[in-house]
Structure formats: structure tokens, C-alpha cells
Short mmCIF file of C-alpha atoms in Angstrom, two decimals:
data_model
loop_
_atom_site.label_atom_id
_atom_site.label_comp_id
_atom_site.label_asym_id
_atom_site.label_seq_id
_atom_site.Cartn_x
_atom_site.Cartn_y
_atom_site.Cartn_z
CA MET A 1 -2.30 -11.93 -7.16
CA SER A 2 -5.77 -10.30 -8.08
CA LYS A 3 -6.21 -8.32 -5.08
CA GLN A 4 -2.42 -6.98 -6.24
CA ARG A 5 -3.74 -6.12 -9.84
CA SER A 6 -6.90 -5.00 -7.82
CA LEU A 7 -4.99 -2.33 -5.74
CA PHE A 8 -2.78 -1.40 -8.60
CA ALA A 9 -5.45 -0.74 -10.57
CA LEU A 10 -7.57 1.59 -8.12
CA CYS A 11 -3.66 3.59 -7.42
CA LEU A 12 -3.37 4.20 -11.47
CA SER A 13 -7.19 5.39 -11.60
CA LEU A 14 -6.34 7.36 -8.58
CA MET A 15 -3.16 8.72 -9.93
CA ALA A 16 -4.93 9.52 -13.55
CA PHE A 17 -7.50 11.36 -11.32
CA PHE A 18 -5.67 13.40 -9.11
CA SER A 19 -3.43 14.63 -12.07
CA ILE A 20 -6.38 16.24 -13.52
CA HIS A 21 -8.88 16.96 -11.02
CA PRO A 22 -7.21 17.91 -7.89
CA ALA A 23 -9.64 17.41 -4.64
CA GLN A 24 -11.95 20.53 -4.38
CA ALA A 25 -14.63 19.23 -2.06
CA ALA A 26 -14.66 20.49 1.30
CA PRO A 27 -15.62 17.95 3.96
CA SER A 28 -19.01 19.37 4.79
CA GLN A 29 -19.89 18.91 1.20
CA PHE A 30 -20.22 15.25 0.91
CA LEU A 31 -21.83 12.81 4.09
CA ARG A 32 -18.36 10.91 5.59
CA PRO A 33 -18.46 7.26 6.16
CA SER A 34 -18.22 6.89 10.02
CA GLU A 35 -14.97 5.11 10.13
CA TRP A 36 -13.40 8.19 8.42
CA ALA A 37 -11.39 11.25 10.21
CA GLN A 38 -14.74 13.45 11.19
CA PRO A 39 -14.16 17.47 10.80
CA ILE A 40 -13.57 19.29 14.17
CA GLU A 41 -12.59 22.51 12.93
CA ALA A 42 -12.80 23.71 9.63
CA GLN A 43 -10.30 26.81 9.80
CA TYR A 44 -7.41 24.69 10.47
CA ASN A 45 -8.30 21.49 8.62
CA LEU A 46 -8.69 19.62 11.68
CA PHE A 47 -10.08 16.01 11.95
CA GLN A 48 -9.88 13.16 14.57
CA MET A 49 -9.03 9.74 13.23
CA SER A 50 -9.51 8.34 16.81
CA PRO A 51 -10.54 9.14 20.46
CA THR A 52 -6.44 9.73 20.77
CA LEU A 53 -5.24 10.95 17.26
CA TYR A 54 -5.82 14.26 15.24
CA ARG A 55 -4.52 15.40 11.93
CA SER A 56 -4.87 18.81 10.76
CA ALA A 57 -3.11 21.59 8.90
CA LEU A 58 -0.24 24.20 10.25
CA PRO A 59 -2.00 25.49 13.39
CA ASN A 60 -1.72 28.83 14.97
CA ASP A 61 -1.85 30.40 19.06
CA GLY A 62 -5.48 30.68 18.04
CA VAL A 63 -6.31 26.73 18.12
CA LEU A 64 -4.67 26.48 21.67
CA PRO A 65 -7.83 26.63 23.23
CA LEU A 66 -9.35 23.85 21.21
CA LEU A 67 -5.67 21.65 21.87
CA ASP A 68 -6.57 22.22 25.68
CA LYS A 69 -10.14 21.06 24.92
CA LEU A 70 -9.45 17.94 23.07
CA LYS A 71 -6.79 16.81 25.63
CA VAL A 72 -3.62 17.05 23.50
CA ARG A 73 -0.40 16.06 24.83
CA THR A 74 1.53 15.64 21.58
CA VAL A 75 2.03 17.73 18.31
CA ILE A 76 3.72 15.85 15.41
CA THR A 77 4.64 18.55 12.93
CA PHE A 78 5.88 16.95 9.42
CA LEU A 79 7.51 20.74 8.31
CA PRO A 80 11.38 21.30 8.69
CA GLN A 81 10.07 24.44 10.95
CA SER A 82 9.23 24.05 14.43
CA ASP A 83 6.40 24.65 16.20
CA ALA A 84 7.56 26.47 18.55
CA PRO A 85 6.74 30.19 17.37
CA TRP A 86 2.60 29.10 17.85
CA LEU A 87 3.08 25.95 20.36
CA SER A 88 3.66 27.92 23.79
CA ALA A 89 1.40 26.11 26.25
CA PRO A 90 3.12 24.04 28.69
CA GLY A 91 2.23 20.51 28.72
CA ILE A 92 2.23 19.73 25.49
CA ASN A 93 5.32 17.46 23.58
CA GLN A 94 6.59 18.94 20.24
CA VAL A 95 8.16 16.27 17.91
CA GLN A 96 9.24 17.57 14.29
CA ILE A 97 9.55 14.96 11.28
CA PRO A 98 10.14 16.78 8.39
CA TYR A 99 9.65 15.30 5.32
CA ARG A 100 8.94 15.59 1.58
CA THR A 101 6.14 13.33 0.16
CA ASN A 102 8.31 12.31 -2.85
CA HIS A 103 11.29 11.22 -0.54
CA VAL A 104 9.65 9.12 1.85
CA ASP A 105 10.81 5.64 3.00
CA ASP A 106 9.91 2.87 5.41
CA SER A 107 12.29 4.73 8.32
CA LEU A 108 10.40 7.80 8.26
CA VAL A 109 7.05 5.99 8.63
CA LEU A 110 8.30 3.89 11.10
CA SER A 111 9.47 6.88 12.88
CA ALA A 112 6.22 8.84 12.49
CA LEU A 113 4.34 5.38 13.46
CA ARG A 114 6.35 5.56 16.93
CA ALA A 115 6.06 9.26 17.75
CA ILE A 116 2.33 9.02 17.34
CA GLU A 117 2.61 5.57 19.78
CA THR A 118 4.58 7.00 22.10
CA GLY A 119 2.62 10.32 21.92
CA GLN A 120 -0.76 8.64 22.54
CA SER A 121 0.68 6.91 25.95
CA LYS A 122 0.36 10.24 27.42
CA GLY A 123 -3.00 11.64 25.72
CA PRO A 124 -4.33 12.88 22.57
CA VAL A 125 -1.89 13.49 19.24
CA LEU A 126 -1.95 16.01 16.78
CA MET A 127 -0.20 15.47 13.65
CA HIS A 128 0.01 18.54 11.05
CA CYS A 129 1.63 19.49 7.77
CA LYS A 130 1.29 22.72 6.36
CA HIS A 131 -1.98 22.29 4.68
CA GLY A 132 -3.15 18.53 6.23
CA SER A 133 -3.22 16.92 3.00
CA ASP A 134 -0.45 15.06 1.48
CA ARG A 135 2.38 14.72 4.19
CA THR A 136 -0.41 14.12 6.75
CA GLY A 137 -2.70 12.21 4.60
CA LEU A 138 0.60 9.65 4.16
CA ILE A 139 1.25 9.06 7.27
CA ALA A 140 -2.79 9.27 8.43
CA ALA A 141 -3.34 6.53 5.88
CA MET A 142 -0.19 3.91 6.65
CA TYR A 143 -1.45 4.72 10.95
CA ARG A 144 -4.89 3.42 9.51
CA VAL A 145 -3.13 0.52 7.51
CA VAL A 146 0.26 -0.53 9.77
CA VAL A 147 -2.03 0.36 13.14
CA GLN A 148 -5.60 0.12 12.92
CA GLY A 149 -5.52 -2.64 9.99
CA TRP A 150 -7.19 -1.35 7.57
CA SER A 151 -6.84 -2.52 3.60
CA LYS A 152 -4.46 -0.10 1.81
CA GLU A 153 -7.25 0.03 -0.50
CA ASP A 154 -9.52 1.82 2.07
CA ALA A 155 -6.61 3.99 3.41
CA LEU A 156 -6.48 5.17 -0.05
CA GLU A 157 -9.91 6.02 -0.41
CA GLU A 158 -10.03 8.11 2.85
CA MET A 159 -6.31 9.91 1.97
CA THR A 160 -7.87 10.81 -1.63
CA GLU A 161 -11.45 11.49 -1.27
CA GLY A 162 -11.66 12.24 2.41
CA GLY A 163 -11.97 16.39 1.14
CA PHE A 164 -8.67 17.35 3.46
CA GLY A 165 -7.39 19.12 0.89
CA ASP A 166 -5.21 19.92 -2.42
CA SER A 167 -4.05 16.44 -3.54
CA HIS A 168 -1.29 18.15 -6.05
CA HIS A 169 1.29 15.74 -4.11
CA PHE A 170 -1.07 12.58 -3.90
CA LYS A 171 0.84 10.39 -6.19
CA ASP A 172 3.98 10.16 -4.56
CA GLY A 173 2.47 8.82 -1.13
CA ILE A 174 -0.29 6.53 -3.47
CA ARG A 175 3.30 5.23 -4.85
CA TYR A 176 4.61 4.57 -1.54
CA MET A 177 1.60 2.63 -0.32
CA MET A 178 1.14 0.62 -3.38
CA HIS A 179 5.05 -0.84 -3.01
CA ALA A 180 5.02 -0.62 0.81
CA ASP A 181 5.55 -4.03 2.84
CA ILE A 182 3.17 -3.67 5.76
CA ASP A 183 3.98 -7.01 7.25
CA LYS A 184 7.69 -5.96 7.73
CA LEU A 185 6.45 -2.36 8.98
CA ARG A 186 4.14 -3.94 11.14
CA GLN A 187 7.64 -5.92 12.88
#
């Protein structure tokens, strides 16, 4: 029970902090823990989470040579708009799972995690939203916890302190993570 209280206290502290002080730190302004997503391209807020998973803000067609170099075979967007206008590269599968951070539930998280897993079976995956911070941040954190076995505390710290951008919607993601039944999601 003390671990739950500890997580609850951390979440409340993070929620209070972000309602007053939005994260403004650029990824290059601090030394990142090696297990956190590592910056690849600042222009696209592009980070590598694992050898087969990347996260970013909304790309444009200028990123196509980089996606080719990274051998990305699946692009997952969490936006209501399709990636078709900028993603014209043959051989890259497009997946659209639109959502808003204040309307997230287990089925949406499972859909995103399954899309990542399916995509990774074909090669590296890029997931993105508009800014690459809140929607992508929540799914990245859930991937860390459900798939990679991170603690909620560690995933929340990377999500909120990782320098991925504006944190105005982090409260909803933090609230969802705090109540998520990880064992149920893993099943």
C-alpha cells in the first residue's frame, strides 16, 4: 500500500507542477538517463525509444529520407487526420488511432500497443501526434510499463521530465496511468 501512496504522491506533485510550470526544457539542455528515449532529430521532436520504436511530433515529407535511413516500416498517428498527405513512401504502413488525452481508456491503449507490436514485426515503428508530447507521451509511457516492464514512476518521470514539449495535457495521462491496471493490460 505504501507504494501506491508513493505513486499517488508523485502523481499529485507532477500534476501540481505542470499546472504551474509547463516543461520548457529542450532535450539537449540536460543529461538524459541512457534508458530514456534518445534524441534523433530536433526539427521533428524525434526520439528513439528502442531499436524498433521511435516517437515524434507530426512529421512532413522532409522526414522521408530519415525514415528510410532508420528503416521505419510503420507510422502510427494519434491524430484525427491521415498521414497520407505527407507520407507517400512505398513500403511504409500507415496506422491511424486518433484520440484525445482526456478521453483515453484501456481499449485505446491496447489498440495502440497492438499496432506497435504488429508494426515491429515488420521493422521499426514511428508513432506521433501533433507535438509529440501528450498523446504520444502517454502511449510511450504505457509501452514502457506494459511491454518493457518499467515501473509507473519511472515511465511517468520520462514522460514528464523528458523534454518532449508542452505538458498542458499531461494531467490526464498521469491520471490514467495512476489508475491503469497493468496486469490486466498485459493479459
